[in-house]
Coordinates of C-alpha atoms in Angstrom, one line a residue:
Chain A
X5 CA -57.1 16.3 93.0
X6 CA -54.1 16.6 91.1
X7 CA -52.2 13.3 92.5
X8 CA -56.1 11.2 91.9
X9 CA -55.6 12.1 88.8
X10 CA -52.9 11.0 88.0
X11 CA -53.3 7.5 90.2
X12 CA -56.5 7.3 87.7
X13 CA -54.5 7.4 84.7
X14 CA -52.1 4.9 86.0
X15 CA -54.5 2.4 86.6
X16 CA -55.9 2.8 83.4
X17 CA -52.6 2.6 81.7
X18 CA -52.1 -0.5 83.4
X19 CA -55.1 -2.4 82.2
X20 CA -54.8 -1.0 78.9
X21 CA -51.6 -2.3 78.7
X22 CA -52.6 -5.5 79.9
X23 CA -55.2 -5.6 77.5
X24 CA -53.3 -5.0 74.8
X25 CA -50.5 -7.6 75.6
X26 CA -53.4 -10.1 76.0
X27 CA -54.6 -9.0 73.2
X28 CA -51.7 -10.1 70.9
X29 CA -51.1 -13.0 72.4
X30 CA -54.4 -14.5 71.8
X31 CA -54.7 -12.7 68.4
X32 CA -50.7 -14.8 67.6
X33 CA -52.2 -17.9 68.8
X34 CA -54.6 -18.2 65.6
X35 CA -53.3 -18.8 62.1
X36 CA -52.1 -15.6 60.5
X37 CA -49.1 -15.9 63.3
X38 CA -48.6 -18.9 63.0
X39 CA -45.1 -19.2 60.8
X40 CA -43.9 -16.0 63.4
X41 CA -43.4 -18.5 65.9
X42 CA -42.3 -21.4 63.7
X43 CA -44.6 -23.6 65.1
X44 CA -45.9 -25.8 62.0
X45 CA -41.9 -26.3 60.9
X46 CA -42.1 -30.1 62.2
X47 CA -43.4 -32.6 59.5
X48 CA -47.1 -33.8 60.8
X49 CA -45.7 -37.0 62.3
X50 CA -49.1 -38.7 61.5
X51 CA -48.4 -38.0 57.2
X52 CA -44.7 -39.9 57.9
X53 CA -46.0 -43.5 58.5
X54 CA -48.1 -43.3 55.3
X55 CA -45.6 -41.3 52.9
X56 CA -42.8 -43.6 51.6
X57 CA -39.1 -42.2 52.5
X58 CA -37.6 -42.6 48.9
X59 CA -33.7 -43.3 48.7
X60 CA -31.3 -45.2 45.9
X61 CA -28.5 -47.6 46.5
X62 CA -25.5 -47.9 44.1
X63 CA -23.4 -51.0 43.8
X64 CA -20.0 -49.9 42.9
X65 CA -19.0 -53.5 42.1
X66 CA -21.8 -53.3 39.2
X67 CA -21.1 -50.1 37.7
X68 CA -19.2 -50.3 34.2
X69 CA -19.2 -47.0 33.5
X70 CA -21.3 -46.7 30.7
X71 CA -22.6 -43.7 31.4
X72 CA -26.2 -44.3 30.1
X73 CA -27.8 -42.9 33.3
X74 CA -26.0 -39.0 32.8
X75 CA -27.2 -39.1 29.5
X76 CA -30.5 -40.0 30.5
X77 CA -30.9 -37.8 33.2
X78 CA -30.2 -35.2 31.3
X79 CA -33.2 -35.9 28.7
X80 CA -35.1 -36.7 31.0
X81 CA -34.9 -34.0 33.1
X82 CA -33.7 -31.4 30.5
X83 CA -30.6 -30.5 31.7
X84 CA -28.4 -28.6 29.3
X85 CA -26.3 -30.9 27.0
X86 CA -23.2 -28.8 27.6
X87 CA -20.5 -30.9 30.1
X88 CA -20.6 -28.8 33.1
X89 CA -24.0 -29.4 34.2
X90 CA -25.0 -32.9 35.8
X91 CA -27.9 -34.2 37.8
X92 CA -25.6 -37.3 38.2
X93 CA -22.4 -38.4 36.3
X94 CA -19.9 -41.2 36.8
X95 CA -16.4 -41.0 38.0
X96 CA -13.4 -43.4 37.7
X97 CA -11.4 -43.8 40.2
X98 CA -8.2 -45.2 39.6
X99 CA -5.6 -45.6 42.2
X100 CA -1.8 -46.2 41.0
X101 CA 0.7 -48.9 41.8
X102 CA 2.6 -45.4 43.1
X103 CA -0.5 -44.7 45.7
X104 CA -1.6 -41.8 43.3
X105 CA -5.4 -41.5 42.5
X106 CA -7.2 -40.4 39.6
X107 CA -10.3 -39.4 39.4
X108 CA -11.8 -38.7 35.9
X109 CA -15.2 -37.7 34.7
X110 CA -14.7 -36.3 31.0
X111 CA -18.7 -35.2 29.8
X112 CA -19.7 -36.7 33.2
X113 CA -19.1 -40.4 31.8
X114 CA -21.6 -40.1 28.8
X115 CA -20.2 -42.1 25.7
X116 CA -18.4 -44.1 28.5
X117 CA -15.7 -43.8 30.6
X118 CA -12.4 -44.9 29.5
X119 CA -9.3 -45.9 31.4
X120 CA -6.2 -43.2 30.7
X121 CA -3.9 -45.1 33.1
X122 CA -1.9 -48.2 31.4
X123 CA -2.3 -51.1 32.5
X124 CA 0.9 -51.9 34.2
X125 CA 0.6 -48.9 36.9
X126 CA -3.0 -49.9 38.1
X127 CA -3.3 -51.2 41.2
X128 CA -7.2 -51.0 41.1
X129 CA -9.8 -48.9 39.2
X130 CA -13.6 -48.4 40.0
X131 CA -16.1 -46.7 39.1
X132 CA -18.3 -44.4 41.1
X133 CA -22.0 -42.9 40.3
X134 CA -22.8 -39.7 42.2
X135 CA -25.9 -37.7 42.4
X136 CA -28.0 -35.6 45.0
X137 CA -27.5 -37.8 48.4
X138 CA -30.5 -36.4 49.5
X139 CA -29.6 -35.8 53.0
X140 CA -31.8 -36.4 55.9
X141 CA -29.8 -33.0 57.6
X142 CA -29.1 -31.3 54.3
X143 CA -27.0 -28.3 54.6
X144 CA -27.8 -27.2 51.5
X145 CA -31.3 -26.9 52.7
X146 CA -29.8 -25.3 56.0
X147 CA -27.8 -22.4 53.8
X148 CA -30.8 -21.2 51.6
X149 CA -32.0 -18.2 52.9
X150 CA -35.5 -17.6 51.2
X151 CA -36.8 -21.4 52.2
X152 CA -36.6 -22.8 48.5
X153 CA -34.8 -25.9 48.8
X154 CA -36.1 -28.0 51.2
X155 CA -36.9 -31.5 52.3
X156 CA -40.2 -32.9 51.5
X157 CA -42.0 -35.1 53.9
X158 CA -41.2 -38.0 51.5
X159 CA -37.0 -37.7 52.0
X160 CA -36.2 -35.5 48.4
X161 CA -34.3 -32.5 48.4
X162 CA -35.8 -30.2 46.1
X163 CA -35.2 -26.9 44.8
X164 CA -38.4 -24.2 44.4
X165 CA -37.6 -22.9 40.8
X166 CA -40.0 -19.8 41.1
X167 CA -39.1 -19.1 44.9
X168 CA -35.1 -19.7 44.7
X169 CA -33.1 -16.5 43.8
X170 CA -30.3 -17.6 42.5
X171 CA -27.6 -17.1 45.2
X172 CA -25.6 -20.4 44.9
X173 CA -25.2 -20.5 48.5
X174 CA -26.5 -24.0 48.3
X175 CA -24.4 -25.1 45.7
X176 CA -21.1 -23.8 47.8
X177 CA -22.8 -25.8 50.6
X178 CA -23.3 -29.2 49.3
X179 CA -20.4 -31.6 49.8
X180 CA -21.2 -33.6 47.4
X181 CA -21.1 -31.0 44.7
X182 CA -24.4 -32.4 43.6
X183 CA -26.2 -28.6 42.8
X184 CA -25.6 -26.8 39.8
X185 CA -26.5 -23.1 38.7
X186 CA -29.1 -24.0 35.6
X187 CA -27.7 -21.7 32.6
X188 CA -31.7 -21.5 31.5
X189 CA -33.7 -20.7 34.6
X190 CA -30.8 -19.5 36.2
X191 CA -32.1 -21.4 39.4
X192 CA -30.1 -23.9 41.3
X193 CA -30.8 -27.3 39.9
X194 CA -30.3 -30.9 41.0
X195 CA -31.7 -34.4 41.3
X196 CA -34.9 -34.7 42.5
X197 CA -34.9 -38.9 41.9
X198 CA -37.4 -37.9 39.2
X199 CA -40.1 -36.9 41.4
X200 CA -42.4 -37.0 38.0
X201 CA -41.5 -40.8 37.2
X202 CA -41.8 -42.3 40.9
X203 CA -45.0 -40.1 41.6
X204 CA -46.2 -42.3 39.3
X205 CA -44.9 -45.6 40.3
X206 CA -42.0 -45.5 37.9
X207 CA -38.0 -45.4 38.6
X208 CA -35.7 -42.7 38.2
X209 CA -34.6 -42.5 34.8
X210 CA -31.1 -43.6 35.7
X211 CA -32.5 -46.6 37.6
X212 CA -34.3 -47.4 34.3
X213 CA -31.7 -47.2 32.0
X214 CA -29.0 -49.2 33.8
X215 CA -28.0 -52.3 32.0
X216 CA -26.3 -53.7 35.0
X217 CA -28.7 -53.0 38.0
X218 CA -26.0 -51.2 39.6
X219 CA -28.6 -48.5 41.1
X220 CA -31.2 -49.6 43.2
X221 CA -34.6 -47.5 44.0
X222 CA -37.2 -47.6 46.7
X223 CA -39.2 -47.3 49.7
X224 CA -36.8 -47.4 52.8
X225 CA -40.0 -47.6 54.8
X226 CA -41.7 -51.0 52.6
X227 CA -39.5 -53.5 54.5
X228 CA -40.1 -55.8 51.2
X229 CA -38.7 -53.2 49.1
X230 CA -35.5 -53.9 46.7
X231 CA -33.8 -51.0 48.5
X232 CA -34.5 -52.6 51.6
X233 CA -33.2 -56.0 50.5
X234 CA -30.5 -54.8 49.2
X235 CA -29.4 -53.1 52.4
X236 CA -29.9 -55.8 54.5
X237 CA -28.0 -58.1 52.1
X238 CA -24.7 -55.5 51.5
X239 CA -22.5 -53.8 53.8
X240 CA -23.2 -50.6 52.9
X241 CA -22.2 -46.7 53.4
X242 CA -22.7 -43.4 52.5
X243 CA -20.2 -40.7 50.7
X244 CA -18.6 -38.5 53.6
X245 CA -20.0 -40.0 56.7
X246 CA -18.0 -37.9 58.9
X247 CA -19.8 -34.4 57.8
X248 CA -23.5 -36.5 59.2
X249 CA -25.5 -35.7 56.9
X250 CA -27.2 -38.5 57.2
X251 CA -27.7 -39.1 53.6
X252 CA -29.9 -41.8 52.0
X253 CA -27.6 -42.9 48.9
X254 CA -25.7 -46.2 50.2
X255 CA -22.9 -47.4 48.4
X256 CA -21.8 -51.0 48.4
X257 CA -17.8 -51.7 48.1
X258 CA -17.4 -48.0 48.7
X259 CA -13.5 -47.1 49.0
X260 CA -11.5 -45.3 51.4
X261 CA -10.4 -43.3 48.0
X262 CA -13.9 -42.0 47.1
X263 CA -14.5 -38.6 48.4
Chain B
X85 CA -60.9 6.8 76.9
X86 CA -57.9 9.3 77.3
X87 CA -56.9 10.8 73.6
X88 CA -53.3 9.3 73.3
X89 CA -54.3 5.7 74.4
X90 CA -57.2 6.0 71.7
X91 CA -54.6 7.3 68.9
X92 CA -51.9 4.6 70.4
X93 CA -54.5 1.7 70.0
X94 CA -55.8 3.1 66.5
X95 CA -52.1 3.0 65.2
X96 CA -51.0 -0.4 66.5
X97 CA -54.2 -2.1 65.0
X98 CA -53.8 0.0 61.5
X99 CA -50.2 -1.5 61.6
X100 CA -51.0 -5.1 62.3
X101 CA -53.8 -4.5 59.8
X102 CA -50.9 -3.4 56.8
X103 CA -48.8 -6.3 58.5
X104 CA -51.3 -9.1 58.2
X105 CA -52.5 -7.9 54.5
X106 CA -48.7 -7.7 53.3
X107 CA -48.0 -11.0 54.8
X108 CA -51.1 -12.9 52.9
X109 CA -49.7 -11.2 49.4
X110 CA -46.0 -11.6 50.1
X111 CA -46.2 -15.4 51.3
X112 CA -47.0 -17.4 48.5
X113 CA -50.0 -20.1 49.0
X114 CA -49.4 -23.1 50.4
X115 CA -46.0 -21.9 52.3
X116 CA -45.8 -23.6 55.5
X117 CA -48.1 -26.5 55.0
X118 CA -45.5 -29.4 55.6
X119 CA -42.5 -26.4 56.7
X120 CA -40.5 -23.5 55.6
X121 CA -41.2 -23.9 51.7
X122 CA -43.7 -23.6 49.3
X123 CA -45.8 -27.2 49.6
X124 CA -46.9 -26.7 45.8
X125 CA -43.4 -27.0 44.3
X126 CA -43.8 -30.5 45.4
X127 CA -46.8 -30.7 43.1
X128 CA -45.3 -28.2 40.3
X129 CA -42.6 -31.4 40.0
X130 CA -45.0 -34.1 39.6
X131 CA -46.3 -32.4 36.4
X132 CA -43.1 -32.5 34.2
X133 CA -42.6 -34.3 31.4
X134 CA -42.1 -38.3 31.2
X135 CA -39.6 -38.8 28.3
X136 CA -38.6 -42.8 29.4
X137 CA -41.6 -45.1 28.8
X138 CA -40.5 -48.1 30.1
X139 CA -40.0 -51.4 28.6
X140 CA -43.5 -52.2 28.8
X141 CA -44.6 -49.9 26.5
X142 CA -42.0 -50.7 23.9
X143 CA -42.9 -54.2 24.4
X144 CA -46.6 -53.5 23.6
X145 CA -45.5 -53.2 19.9
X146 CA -42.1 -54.6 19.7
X147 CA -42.9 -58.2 21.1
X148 CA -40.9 -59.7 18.3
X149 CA -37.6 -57.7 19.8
X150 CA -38.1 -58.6 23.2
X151 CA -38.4 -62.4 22.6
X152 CA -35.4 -61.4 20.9
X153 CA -33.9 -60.2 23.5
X154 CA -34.2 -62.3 26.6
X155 CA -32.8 -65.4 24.8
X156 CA -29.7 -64.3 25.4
X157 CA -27.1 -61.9 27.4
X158 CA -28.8 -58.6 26.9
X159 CA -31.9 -59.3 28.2
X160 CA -31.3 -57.3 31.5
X161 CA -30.9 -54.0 29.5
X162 CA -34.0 -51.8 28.5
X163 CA -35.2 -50.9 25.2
X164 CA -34.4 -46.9 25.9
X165 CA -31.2 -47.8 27.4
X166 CA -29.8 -48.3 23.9
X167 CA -32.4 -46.2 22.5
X168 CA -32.8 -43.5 24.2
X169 CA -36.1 -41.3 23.0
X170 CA -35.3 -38.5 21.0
X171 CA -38.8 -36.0 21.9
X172 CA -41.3 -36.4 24.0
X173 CA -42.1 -40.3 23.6
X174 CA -45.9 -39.5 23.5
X175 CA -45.5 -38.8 19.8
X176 CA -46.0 -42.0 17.4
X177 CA -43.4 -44.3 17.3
X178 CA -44.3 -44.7 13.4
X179 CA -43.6 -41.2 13.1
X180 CA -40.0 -40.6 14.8
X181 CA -38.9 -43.8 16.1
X182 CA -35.7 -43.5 18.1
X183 CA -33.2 -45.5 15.6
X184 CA -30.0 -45.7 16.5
X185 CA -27.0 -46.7 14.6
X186 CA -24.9 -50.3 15.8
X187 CA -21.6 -48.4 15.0
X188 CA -18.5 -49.4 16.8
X189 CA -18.5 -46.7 19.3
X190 CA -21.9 -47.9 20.2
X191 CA -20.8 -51.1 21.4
X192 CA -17.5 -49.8 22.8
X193 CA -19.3 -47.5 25.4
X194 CA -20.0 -50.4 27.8
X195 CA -17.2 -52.8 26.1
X196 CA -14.0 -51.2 25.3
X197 CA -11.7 -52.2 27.7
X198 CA -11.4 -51.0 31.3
X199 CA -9.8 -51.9 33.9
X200 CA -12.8 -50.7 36.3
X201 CA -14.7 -53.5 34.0
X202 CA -12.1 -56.2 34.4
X203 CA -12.1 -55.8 37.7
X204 CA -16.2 -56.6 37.9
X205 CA -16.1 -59.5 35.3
X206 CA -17.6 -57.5 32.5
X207 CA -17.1 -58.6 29.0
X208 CA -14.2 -56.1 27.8
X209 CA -11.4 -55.7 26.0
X210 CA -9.4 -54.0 23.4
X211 CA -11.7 -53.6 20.3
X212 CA -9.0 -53.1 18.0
X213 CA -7.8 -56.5 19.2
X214 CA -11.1 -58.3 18.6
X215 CA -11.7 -58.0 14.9
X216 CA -10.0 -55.1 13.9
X217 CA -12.1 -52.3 12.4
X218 CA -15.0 -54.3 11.3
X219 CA -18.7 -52.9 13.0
X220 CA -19.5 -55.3 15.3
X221 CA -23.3 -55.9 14.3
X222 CA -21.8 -57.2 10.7
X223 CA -21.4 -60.3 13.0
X224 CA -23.6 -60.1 16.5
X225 CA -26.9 -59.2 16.6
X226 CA -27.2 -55.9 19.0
X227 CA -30.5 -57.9 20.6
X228 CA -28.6 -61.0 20.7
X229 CA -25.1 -60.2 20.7
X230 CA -24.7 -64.3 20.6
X231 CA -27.0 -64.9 17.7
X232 CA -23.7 -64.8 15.2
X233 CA -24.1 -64.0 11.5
X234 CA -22.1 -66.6 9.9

């Protein structure tokens, strides 16, 4: 008697367990489970071919150095005035007759850049616009742990300013040194190609405020696009292409200097 | 039903219960929609503030400037590039128009000489050099930096 107990209980055990493991898989295959298994991660590939995939070129051989778009980003997108905090800013290279480069930036070019090398010892001088790159693999995006800068499905890096916490580990992630801790919300910050102005059909407010063109917005997926033109017309490259980021700000008559 | 599977079955489904409710109040909404972020911040940055107008609206008022201003060399350059808005645009321009003042520094920010400029073709040079200390809209016009006063 003793050992059909015992048998009885095992079987039962058995299908009990069964059960139960059946159970939760059918119970993780509906939607409270869902994110467990990370299976909505991947952009819904039938959204991509409508969306527009937004990126900005800059033509270096343009760019005076005026610094009108810093200044208006930072209206725009109220950044604080003070000159450590820049959405995007303008820096001169200059690379002496000696091989020496110099790379200014004082207030991020606002009130315009001016050239503190004489004349004599220049063997050339540019000038270089940087903001967000908006990377197609971000590592910014990859170093936030609570999931509040990501990559939205139309190519902009944003930053969540009620989920992020305030770590910096993006900002020691980004090569381009594009992220800044925001004295006010005490979030990380950055370019978001004002999101508000082209979600309404306008251009970034640096784009707008350019009195030489030298940035150029659009659609990289609207093949009539100036972006698009632009590319196709302009040997073109992107800051740092060894680190693959893939990121969609092309520079035209970008130097082997610029880093 | 033996006592200990009962209590063992009662426990795990108490605990997914507590997991499931803490997971719906701890994930914010709209978290996962697109992927690992909160799909709403998307929307939360297509509410801020527009402080640019665009030319067009300037234009829709100031279409005396802006015949002005393509005759001549300026005419690629916005309104709000030289003037930038000072509050939130939406308020009159009667009431706090964004004046600026055509000093010498104004000018000199895209002018003054560069060798970054030189380089591109851009009109620069040493402003000392071009007529001393004298403001440069005494003699151009900032709309029509050709238009010469005497």
């Amino acid at each position: 008697m003793g050992t059909k107990r015992i048998n009885n209980n095992r079987r039962n055990f058995f299908k009990t367990t069964a059960a139960l493991i059946g159970g939760t898989i059918a119970i993780s295959i509906v939607k409270p489970f869902e994110l467990i298994g990370q299976s909505k991660v991947e952009d819904k590939s039938d959204d991509k071919t409508i969306k527009p995939l937004w990126g900005m070129g800059v033509d270096i051989k343009k760019c005076i150095g005026c610094g009108k778009c810093s200044e208006a980003c930072k209206i725009e997108n109220n950044v604080p005035k003070e000159p450590f905090y820049f959405r995007t800013w303008v820096e001169q290279y200059t690379v002496k007759k000696d091989g020496e480069v110099k790379i200014e930036s004082p207030n991020g070019g606002i009130g315009g850049l001016k050239q503190s090398v004489p004349d004599e010892d220049i063997f050339k001088s540019f000038m270089v616009p940087k903001l967000c790159n908006h990377c197609t693999d971000a590592p910014c995006v990859q170093a936030c742990p609570v999931g509040a800068t990501f990559i939205s499905p139309e190519g902009v890096v944003f930053v969540d300013e009620t989920y992020c916490i305030g770590c910096s580990y993006c900002i020691q992630a980004c090569p381009y040194g594009a992220r800044f801790m925001n004295p006010i919300t005490k979030v990380a910050d950055k370019c978001t190609f004002c999101y508000h102005r082209i979600s309404k059909g306008l251009e970034p407010a640096c784009v707008e405020v350019c009195p030489t063109d030298a940035r150029i917005f659009g659609n990289l997926r609207d093949k009539k696009s100036d972006l698009v033109k632009f590319l196709q017309k302009n040997p073109t490259e992107v800051l740092k292409p060894h680190l693959n980021t893939k990121s969609r700000v092309f520079y035209n008559g970008l130097s082997s200097e610029v880093r | 039903m033996p006592k200990i599977i009962f209590r063992l079955l009662l426990s795990f489904i108490v605990f997914v219960t507590i997991f499931i409710v803490i997971k719906q109040l701890v994930i914010p909404n709209s978290f996962g929609d697109y992927g690992h972020y909160r799909a709403n911040s998307i929307d939360d940055n297509k509410g801020r503030t527009l402080y640019f107008k665009g030319d067009e609206k300037c234009i829709s008022c100031h279409q005396d400037i802006n015949d002005l201003i393509n005759t001549d060399l300026h005419s690629e350059i916005s309104c709000e590039t030289c003037h930038p808005p000072k509050i939130d645009a939406d308020t009159d321009c009667k009431v706090n128009p964004p004046k600026i003042k055509g000093t010498i520094e104004f000018c000199a920010q895209c002018h003054t000489k560069n060798a970054a400029r030189e380089a591109i073709g851009f009109p620069n040079f040493d402003i000392k050099e071009h007529k001393g200390d004298q403001n440069c809209i005494e003699c151009h016009n900032p709309h029509a930096p050709w238009e010469l006063k005497e």
